[in-house]
Short mmCIF file of C-alpha atoms in Angstrom, two decimals:
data_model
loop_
_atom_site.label_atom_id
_atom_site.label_comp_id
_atom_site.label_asym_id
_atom_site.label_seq_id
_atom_site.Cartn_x
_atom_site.Cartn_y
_atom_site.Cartn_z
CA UNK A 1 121.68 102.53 77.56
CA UNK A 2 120.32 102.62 74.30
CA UNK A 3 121.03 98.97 73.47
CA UNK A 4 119.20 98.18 76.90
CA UNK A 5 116.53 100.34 75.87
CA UNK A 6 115.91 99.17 72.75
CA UNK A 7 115.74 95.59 73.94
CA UNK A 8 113.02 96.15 76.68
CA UNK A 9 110.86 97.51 73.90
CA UNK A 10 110.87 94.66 72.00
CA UNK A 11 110.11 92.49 74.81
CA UNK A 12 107.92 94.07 76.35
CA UNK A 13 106.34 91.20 77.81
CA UNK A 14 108.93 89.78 79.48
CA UNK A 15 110.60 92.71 81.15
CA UNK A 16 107.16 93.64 82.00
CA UNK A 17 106.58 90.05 83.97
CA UNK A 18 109.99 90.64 85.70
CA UNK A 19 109.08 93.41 86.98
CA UNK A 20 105.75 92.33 88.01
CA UNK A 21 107.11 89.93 90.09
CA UNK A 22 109.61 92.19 91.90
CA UNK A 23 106.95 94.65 92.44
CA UNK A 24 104.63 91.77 93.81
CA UNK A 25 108.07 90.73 96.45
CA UNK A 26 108.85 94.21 97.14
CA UNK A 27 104.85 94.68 98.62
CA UNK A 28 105.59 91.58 100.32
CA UNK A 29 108.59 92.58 102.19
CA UNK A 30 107.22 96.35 102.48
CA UNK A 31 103.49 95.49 104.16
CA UNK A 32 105.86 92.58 106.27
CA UNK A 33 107.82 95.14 107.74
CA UNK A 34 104.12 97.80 108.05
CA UNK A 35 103.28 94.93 109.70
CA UNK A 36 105.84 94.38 112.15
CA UNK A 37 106.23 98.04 112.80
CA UNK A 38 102.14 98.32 114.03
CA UNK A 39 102.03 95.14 115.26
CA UNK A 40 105.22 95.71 117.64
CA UNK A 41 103.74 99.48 118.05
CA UNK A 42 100.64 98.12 119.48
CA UNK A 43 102.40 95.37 122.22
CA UNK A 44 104.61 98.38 122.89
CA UNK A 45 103.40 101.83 122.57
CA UNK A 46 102.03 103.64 125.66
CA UNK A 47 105.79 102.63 126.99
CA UNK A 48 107.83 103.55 124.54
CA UNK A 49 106.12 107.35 124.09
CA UNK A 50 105.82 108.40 127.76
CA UNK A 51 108.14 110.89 129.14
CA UNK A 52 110.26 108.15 131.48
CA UNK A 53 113.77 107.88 130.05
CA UNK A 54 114.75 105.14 132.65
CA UNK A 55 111.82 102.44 133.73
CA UNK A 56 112.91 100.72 136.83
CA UNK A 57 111.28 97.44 137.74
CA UNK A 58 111.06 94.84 140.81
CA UNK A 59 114.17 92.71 140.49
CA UNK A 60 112.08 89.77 140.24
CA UNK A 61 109.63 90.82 137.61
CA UNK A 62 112.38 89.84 134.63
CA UNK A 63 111.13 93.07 132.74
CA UNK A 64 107.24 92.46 133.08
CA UNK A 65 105.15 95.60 134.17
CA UNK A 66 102.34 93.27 135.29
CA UNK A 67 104.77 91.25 137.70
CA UNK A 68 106.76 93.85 139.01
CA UNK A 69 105.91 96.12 142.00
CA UNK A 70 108.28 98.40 143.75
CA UNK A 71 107.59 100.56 147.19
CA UNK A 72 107.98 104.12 148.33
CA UNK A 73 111.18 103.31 149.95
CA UNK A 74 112.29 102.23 146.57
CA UNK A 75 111.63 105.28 144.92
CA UNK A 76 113.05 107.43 147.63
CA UNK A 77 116.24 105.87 147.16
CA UNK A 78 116.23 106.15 143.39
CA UNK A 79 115.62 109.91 143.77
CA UNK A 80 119.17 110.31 145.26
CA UNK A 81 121.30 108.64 142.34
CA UNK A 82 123.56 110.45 140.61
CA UNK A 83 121.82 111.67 137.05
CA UNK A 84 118.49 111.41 138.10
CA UNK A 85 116.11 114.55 137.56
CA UNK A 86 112.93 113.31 139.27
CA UNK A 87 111.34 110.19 139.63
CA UNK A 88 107.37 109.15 140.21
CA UNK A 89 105.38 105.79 140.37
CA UNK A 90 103.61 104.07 137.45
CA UNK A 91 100.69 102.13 138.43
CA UNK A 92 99.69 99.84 135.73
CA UNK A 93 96.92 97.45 134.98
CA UNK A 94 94.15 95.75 133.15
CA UNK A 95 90.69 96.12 133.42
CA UNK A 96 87.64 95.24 132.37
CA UNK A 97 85.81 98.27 131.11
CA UNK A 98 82.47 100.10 129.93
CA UNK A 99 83.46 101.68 126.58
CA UNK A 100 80.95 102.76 124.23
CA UNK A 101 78.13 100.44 125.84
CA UNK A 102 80.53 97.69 125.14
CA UNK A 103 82.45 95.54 127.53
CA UNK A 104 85.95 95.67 126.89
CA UNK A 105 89.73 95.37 128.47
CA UNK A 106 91.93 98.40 128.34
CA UNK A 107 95.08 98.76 130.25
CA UNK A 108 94.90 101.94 132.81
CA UNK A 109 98.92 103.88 133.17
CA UNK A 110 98.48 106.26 136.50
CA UNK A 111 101.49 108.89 136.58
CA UNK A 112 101.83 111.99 138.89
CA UNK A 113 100.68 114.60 136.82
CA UNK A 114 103.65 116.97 135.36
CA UNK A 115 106.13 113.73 136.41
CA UNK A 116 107.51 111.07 134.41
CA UNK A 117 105.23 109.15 132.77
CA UNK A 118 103.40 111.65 130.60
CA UNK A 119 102.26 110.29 127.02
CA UNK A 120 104.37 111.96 124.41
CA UNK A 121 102.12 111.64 121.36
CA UNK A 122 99.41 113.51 122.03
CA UNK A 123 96.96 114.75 118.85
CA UNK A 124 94.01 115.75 119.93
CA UNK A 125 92.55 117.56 123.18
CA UNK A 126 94.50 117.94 126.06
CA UNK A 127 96.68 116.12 128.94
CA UNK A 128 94.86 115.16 132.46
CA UNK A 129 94.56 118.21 134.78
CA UNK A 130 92.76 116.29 137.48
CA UNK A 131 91.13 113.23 138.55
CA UNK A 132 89.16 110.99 136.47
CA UNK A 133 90.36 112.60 133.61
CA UNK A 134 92.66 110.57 130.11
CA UNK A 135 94.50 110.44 127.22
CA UNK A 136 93.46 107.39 125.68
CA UNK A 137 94.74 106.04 122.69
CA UNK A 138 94.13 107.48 119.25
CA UNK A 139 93.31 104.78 117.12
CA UNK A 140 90.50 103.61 120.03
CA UNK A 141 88.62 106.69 119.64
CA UNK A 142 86.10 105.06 117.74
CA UNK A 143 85.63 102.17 120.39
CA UNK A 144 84.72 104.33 122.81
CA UNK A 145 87.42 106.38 123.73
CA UNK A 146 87.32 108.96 121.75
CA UNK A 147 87.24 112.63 123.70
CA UNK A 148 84.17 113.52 125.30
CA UNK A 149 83.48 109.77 125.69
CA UNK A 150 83.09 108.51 129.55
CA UNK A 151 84.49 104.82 130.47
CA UNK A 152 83.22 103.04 132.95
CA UNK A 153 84.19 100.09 135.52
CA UNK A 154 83.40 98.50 138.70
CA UNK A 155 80.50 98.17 137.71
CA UNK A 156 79.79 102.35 137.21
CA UNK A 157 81.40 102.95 140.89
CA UNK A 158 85.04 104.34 139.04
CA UNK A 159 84.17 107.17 135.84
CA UNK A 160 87.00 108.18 133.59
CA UNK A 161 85.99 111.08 131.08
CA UNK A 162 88.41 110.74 128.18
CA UNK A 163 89.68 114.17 127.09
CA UNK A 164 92.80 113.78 124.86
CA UNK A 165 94.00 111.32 122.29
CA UNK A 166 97.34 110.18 121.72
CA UNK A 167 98.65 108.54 118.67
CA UNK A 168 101.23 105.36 118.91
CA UNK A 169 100.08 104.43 122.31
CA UNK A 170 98.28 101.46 122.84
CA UNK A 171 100.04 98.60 125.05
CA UNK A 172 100.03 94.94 124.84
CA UNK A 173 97.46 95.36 121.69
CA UNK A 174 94.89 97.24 123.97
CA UNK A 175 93.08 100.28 124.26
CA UNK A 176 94.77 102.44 126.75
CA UNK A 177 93.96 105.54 129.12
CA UNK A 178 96.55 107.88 130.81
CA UNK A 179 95.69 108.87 134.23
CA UNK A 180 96.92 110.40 137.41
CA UNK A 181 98.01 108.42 139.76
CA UNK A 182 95.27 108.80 142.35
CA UNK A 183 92.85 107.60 139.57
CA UNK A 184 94.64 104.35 138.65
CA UNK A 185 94.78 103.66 142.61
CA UNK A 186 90.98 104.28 142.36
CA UNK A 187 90.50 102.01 139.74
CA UNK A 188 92.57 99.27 141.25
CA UNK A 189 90.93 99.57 144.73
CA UNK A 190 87.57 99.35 143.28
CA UNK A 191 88.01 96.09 141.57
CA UNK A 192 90.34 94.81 144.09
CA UNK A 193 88.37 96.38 147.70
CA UNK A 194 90.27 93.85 150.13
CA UNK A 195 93.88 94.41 148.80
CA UNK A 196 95.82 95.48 151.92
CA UNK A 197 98.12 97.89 150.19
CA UNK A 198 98.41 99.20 146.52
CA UNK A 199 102.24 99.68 145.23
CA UNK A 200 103.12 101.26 141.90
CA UNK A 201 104.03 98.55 139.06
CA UNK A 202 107.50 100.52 138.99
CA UNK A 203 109.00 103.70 138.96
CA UNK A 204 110.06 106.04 136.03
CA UNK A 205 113.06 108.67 135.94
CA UNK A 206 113.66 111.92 133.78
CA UNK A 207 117.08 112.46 133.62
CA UNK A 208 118.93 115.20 135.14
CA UNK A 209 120.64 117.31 132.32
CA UNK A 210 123.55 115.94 130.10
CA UNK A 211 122.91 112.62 132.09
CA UNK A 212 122.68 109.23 130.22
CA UNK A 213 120.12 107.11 130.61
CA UNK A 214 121.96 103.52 130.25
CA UNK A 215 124.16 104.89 132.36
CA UNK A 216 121.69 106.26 135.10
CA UNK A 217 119.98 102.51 134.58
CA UNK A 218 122.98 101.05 135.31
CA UNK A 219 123.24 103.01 138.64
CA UNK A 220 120.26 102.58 140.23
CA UNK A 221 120.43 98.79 139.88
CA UNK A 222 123.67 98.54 141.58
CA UNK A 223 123.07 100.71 144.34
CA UNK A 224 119.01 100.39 145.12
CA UNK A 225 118.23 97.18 146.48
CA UNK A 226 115.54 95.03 144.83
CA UNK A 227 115.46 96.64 141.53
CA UNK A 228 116.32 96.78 137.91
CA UNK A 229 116.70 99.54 136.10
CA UNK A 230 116.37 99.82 132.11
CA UNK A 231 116.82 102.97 129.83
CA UNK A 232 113.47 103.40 127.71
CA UNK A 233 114.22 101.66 124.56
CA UNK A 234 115.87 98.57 126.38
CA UNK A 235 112.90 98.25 128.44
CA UNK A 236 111.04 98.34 124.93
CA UNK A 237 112.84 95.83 123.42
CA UNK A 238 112.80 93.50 126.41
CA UNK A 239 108.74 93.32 127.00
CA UNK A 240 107.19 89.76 127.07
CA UNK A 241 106.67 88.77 123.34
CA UNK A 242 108.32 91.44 121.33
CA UNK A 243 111.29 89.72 120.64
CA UNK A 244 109.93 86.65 119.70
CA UNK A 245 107.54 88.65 117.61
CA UNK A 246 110.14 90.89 115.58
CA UNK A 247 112.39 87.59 115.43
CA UNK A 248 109.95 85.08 113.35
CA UNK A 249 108.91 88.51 111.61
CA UNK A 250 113.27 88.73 110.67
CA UNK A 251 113.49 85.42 109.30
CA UNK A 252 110.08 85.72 106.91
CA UNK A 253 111.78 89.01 105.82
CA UNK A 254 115.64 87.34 105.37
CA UNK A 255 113.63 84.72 103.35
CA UNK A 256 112.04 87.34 100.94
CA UNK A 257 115.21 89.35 100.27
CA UNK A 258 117.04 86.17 99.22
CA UNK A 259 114.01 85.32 97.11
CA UNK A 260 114.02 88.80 95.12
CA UNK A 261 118.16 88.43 94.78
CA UNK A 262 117.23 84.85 92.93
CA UNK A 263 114.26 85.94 91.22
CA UNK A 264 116.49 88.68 89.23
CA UNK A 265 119.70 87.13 88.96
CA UNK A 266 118.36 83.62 87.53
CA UNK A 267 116.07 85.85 84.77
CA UNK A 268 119.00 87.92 83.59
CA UNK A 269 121.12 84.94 83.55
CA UNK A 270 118.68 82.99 81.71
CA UNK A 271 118.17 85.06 78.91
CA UNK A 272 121.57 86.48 78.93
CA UNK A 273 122.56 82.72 78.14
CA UNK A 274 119.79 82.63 75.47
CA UNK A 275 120.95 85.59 73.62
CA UNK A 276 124.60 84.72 73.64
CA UNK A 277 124.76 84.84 70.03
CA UNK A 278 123.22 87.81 69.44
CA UNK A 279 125.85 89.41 71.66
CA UNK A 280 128.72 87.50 70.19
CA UNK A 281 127.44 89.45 66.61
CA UNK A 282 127.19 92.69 68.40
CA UNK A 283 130.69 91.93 69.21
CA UNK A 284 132.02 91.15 66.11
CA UNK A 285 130.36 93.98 64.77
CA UNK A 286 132.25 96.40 67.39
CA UNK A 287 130.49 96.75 70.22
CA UNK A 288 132.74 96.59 73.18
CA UNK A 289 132.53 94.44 75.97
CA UNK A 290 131.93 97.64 78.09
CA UNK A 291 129.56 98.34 76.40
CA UNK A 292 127.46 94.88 76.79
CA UNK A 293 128.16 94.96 80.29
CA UNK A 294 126.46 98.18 80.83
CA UNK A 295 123.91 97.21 78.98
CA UNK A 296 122.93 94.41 81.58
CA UNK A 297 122.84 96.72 84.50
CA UNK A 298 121.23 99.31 83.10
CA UNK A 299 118.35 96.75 82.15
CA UNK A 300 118.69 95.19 86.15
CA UNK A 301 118.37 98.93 87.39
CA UNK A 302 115.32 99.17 85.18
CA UNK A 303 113.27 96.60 85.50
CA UNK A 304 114.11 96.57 89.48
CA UNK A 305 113.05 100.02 89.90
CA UNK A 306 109.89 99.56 87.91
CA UNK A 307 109.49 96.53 90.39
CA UNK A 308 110.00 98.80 93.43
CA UNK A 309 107.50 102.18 92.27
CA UNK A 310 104.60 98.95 91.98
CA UNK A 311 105.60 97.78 95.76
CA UNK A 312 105.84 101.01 96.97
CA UNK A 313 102.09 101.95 94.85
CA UNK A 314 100.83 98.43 96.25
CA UNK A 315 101.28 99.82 99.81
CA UNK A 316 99.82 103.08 99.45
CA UNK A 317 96.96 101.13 97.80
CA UNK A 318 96.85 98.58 101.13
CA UNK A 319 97.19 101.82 103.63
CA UNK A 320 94.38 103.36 101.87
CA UNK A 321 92.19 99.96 102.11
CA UNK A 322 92.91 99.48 105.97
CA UNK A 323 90.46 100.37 108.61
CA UNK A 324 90.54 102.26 111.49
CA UNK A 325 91.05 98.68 114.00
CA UNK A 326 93.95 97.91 112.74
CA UNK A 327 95.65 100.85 110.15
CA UNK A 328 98.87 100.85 108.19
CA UNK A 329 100.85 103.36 106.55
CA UNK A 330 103.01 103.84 104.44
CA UNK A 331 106.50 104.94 105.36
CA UNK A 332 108.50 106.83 102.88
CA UNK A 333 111.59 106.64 104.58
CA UNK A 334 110.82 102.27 105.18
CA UNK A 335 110.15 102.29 101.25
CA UNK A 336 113.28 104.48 100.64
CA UNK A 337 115.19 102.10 102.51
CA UNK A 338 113.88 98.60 101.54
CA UNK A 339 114.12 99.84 97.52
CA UNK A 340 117.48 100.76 98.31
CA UNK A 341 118.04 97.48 99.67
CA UNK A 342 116.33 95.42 96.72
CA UNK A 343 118.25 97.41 94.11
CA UNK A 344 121.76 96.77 96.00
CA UNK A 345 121.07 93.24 95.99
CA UNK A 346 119.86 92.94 92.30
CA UNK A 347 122.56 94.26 91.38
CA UNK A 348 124.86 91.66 92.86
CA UNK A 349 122.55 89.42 92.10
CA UNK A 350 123.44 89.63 88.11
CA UNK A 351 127.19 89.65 88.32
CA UNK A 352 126.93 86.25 87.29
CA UNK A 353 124.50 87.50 83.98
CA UNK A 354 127.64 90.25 83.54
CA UNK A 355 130.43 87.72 84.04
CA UNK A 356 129.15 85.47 81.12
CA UNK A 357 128.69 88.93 78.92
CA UNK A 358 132.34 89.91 80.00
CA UNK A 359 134.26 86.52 78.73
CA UNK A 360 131.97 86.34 75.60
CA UNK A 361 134.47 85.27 72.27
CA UNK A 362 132.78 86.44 69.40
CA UNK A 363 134.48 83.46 67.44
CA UNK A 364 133.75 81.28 69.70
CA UNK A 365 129.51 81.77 69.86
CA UNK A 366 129.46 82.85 65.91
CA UNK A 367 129.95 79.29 65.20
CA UNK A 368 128.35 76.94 62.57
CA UNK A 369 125.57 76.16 65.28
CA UNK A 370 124.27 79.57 65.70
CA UNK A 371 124.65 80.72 61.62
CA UNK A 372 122.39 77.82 61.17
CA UNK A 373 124.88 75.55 59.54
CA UNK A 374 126.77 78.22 57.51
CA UNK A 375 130.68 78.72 58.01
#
């Protein structure tokens, strides 16, 4: 350690670059994943923190709440599967809306009240109680939706007063509001006056106790015609453009892990060929080869971890910088893991760097070459 130590203070410089530039790829693949995580958060939010632990959809919708209808009948049946607590009908759309004296699109989720369906996040205000009433998303508030705030469509004839705020909840990257059921038919009837009949988008299930949910999922869709049921994270995962989204997000992040693992390993083994020498002296003046070697990776767990406290104080910086339209955080537990990660693969990275150290012959690098011609 004190070899290592003594080393980095005389090169200051150059340790200090190295870790520069792991600092600058740890950010990368930190705000990357930030990225993903809000980005994803926004297509899928209002879905993934509502109180339905099974979503079940029109057989023909292939997973797509704006394709998917199912009827009463439907939902009747569901109600008598085994492991199924209670079920209710989600009505779900998008509409053009009224919000802060702009025009906007926000996606409307109408649940029975006390059912399945109920948004899970909530930080501010309160639930519905009644008609006309919403939980709108948190990060909206200042658009227009903040509590208090009214939100108009059809052209003023439908009025939802906003009274709680829930955080994590916005779907498909829009605002949206919670309502009860009644006010999501409302809505959908007064944009749509001549449809013949309105059916919910789907149905959602809360569990009966000690039931499973891929399990109750897996019932209903074998013995309820028509539908397909999915627990709650399945149905998550499978909505239209997440996976392509978290997939191109993957291989950008594969990329920048293999980048940091041959960023460190070629530096150490650079100038662990360039001081060679040196070490074959240290050698022949008794340093063991233990020694050396530990050396190395203390100087790899160094400069790494320097790299990863100027990621992690990069985000912080970038959370602190981002507005209110699209915010970021920074995860303790994501930059726990990812510096974990970094530090694992350094460290493989320079077995090469502790190889060469390991098979050093003092006789054979003290030659007449590096003695400058003496022998």
């Amino acid at each position: 350690m004190k070899l290592a130590l003594r080393e980095i203070r005389r090169a200051k410089l150059r340790f200090g670059l190295l870790s520069g530039a792991v600092g600058l790829l740890v950010f990368l693949i930190l705000f990357q994943q930030t990225l993903l995580g809000t980005l994803v958060g926004y297509f899928t939010g209002a879905l993934e923190h509502q109180s339905g632990e099974v979503v079940v959809y029109n057989e023909e919708a292939r997973q797509n709440l704006a394709g998917s209808r199912v009827t009463e009948e439907q939902i009747d049946a569901i109600a008598g599967i085994e492991g199924v607590g209670e079920v209710g009908p989600l009505g779900q759309g998008t509409f053009t809306v009224i919000a802060g004296g702009d025009e906007t699109d926000a996606a409307i989720w109408g649940y029975e009240l006390g059912g399945p369906g109920e948004p899970t996040r909530l930080v501010e205000g309160r639930l519905p109680e009644s008609g006309f009433e919403a939980v709108a998303s948190a990060v909206d508030a200042s658009a227009g939706f903040d509590i208090g705030d009214e939100v108009n469509l059809a052209g003023g004839s439908v009025t939802i007063t906003v009274v709680g705020l829930a955080a994590d909840s916005r779907f498909s990257v829009q605002p949206v509001m919670f309502v009860d059921y009644p006010t999501w038919e409302a809505a959908a009837r007064a944009v749509n006056p001549d449809a013949p009949a309105l059916l919910p988008s789907a149905a959602l299930v809360h569990l009966a106790a000690g039931a499973d949910a891929a399990a109750v999922a897996e019932r209903i869709t074998a013995q309820v015609a028509g539908v397909e049921a999915l627990d709650r994270a399945t149905a998550v995962d499978s909505l239209p453009g997440v996976s392509a989204v978290s997939q191109s997000f993957g291989l950008i992040l594969l990329l920048s892990f293999v980048v940091v693992t041959l960023v460190v390993g070629f530096f150490f083994l650079i100038i662990t060929v360039q001081k060679l020498p040196a070490l074959g002296l240290l050698k022949a003046l008794g340093y063991s080869t233990a020694s050396l070697v530990r050396s190395v990776v203390a100087q790899v767990v160094m400069v790494t971890a320097l790299g990863i406290a100027l990621g992690a104080a990069m985000l912080v910086g970038a959370s602190l910088a981002s507005g209110e339209a699209f915010p970021i955080s920074a995860d303790p537990v994501l930059i726990a893991g990812t510096g974990l990660a970094v530090l694992v693969l350094a460290a493989v990275s320079s077995v090469g760097s502790m190889r060469r150290v390991a098979r050093l012959d003092a006789t054979t690098v003290v030659n007449g070459q590096t003695l400058g011609g003496l022998e």
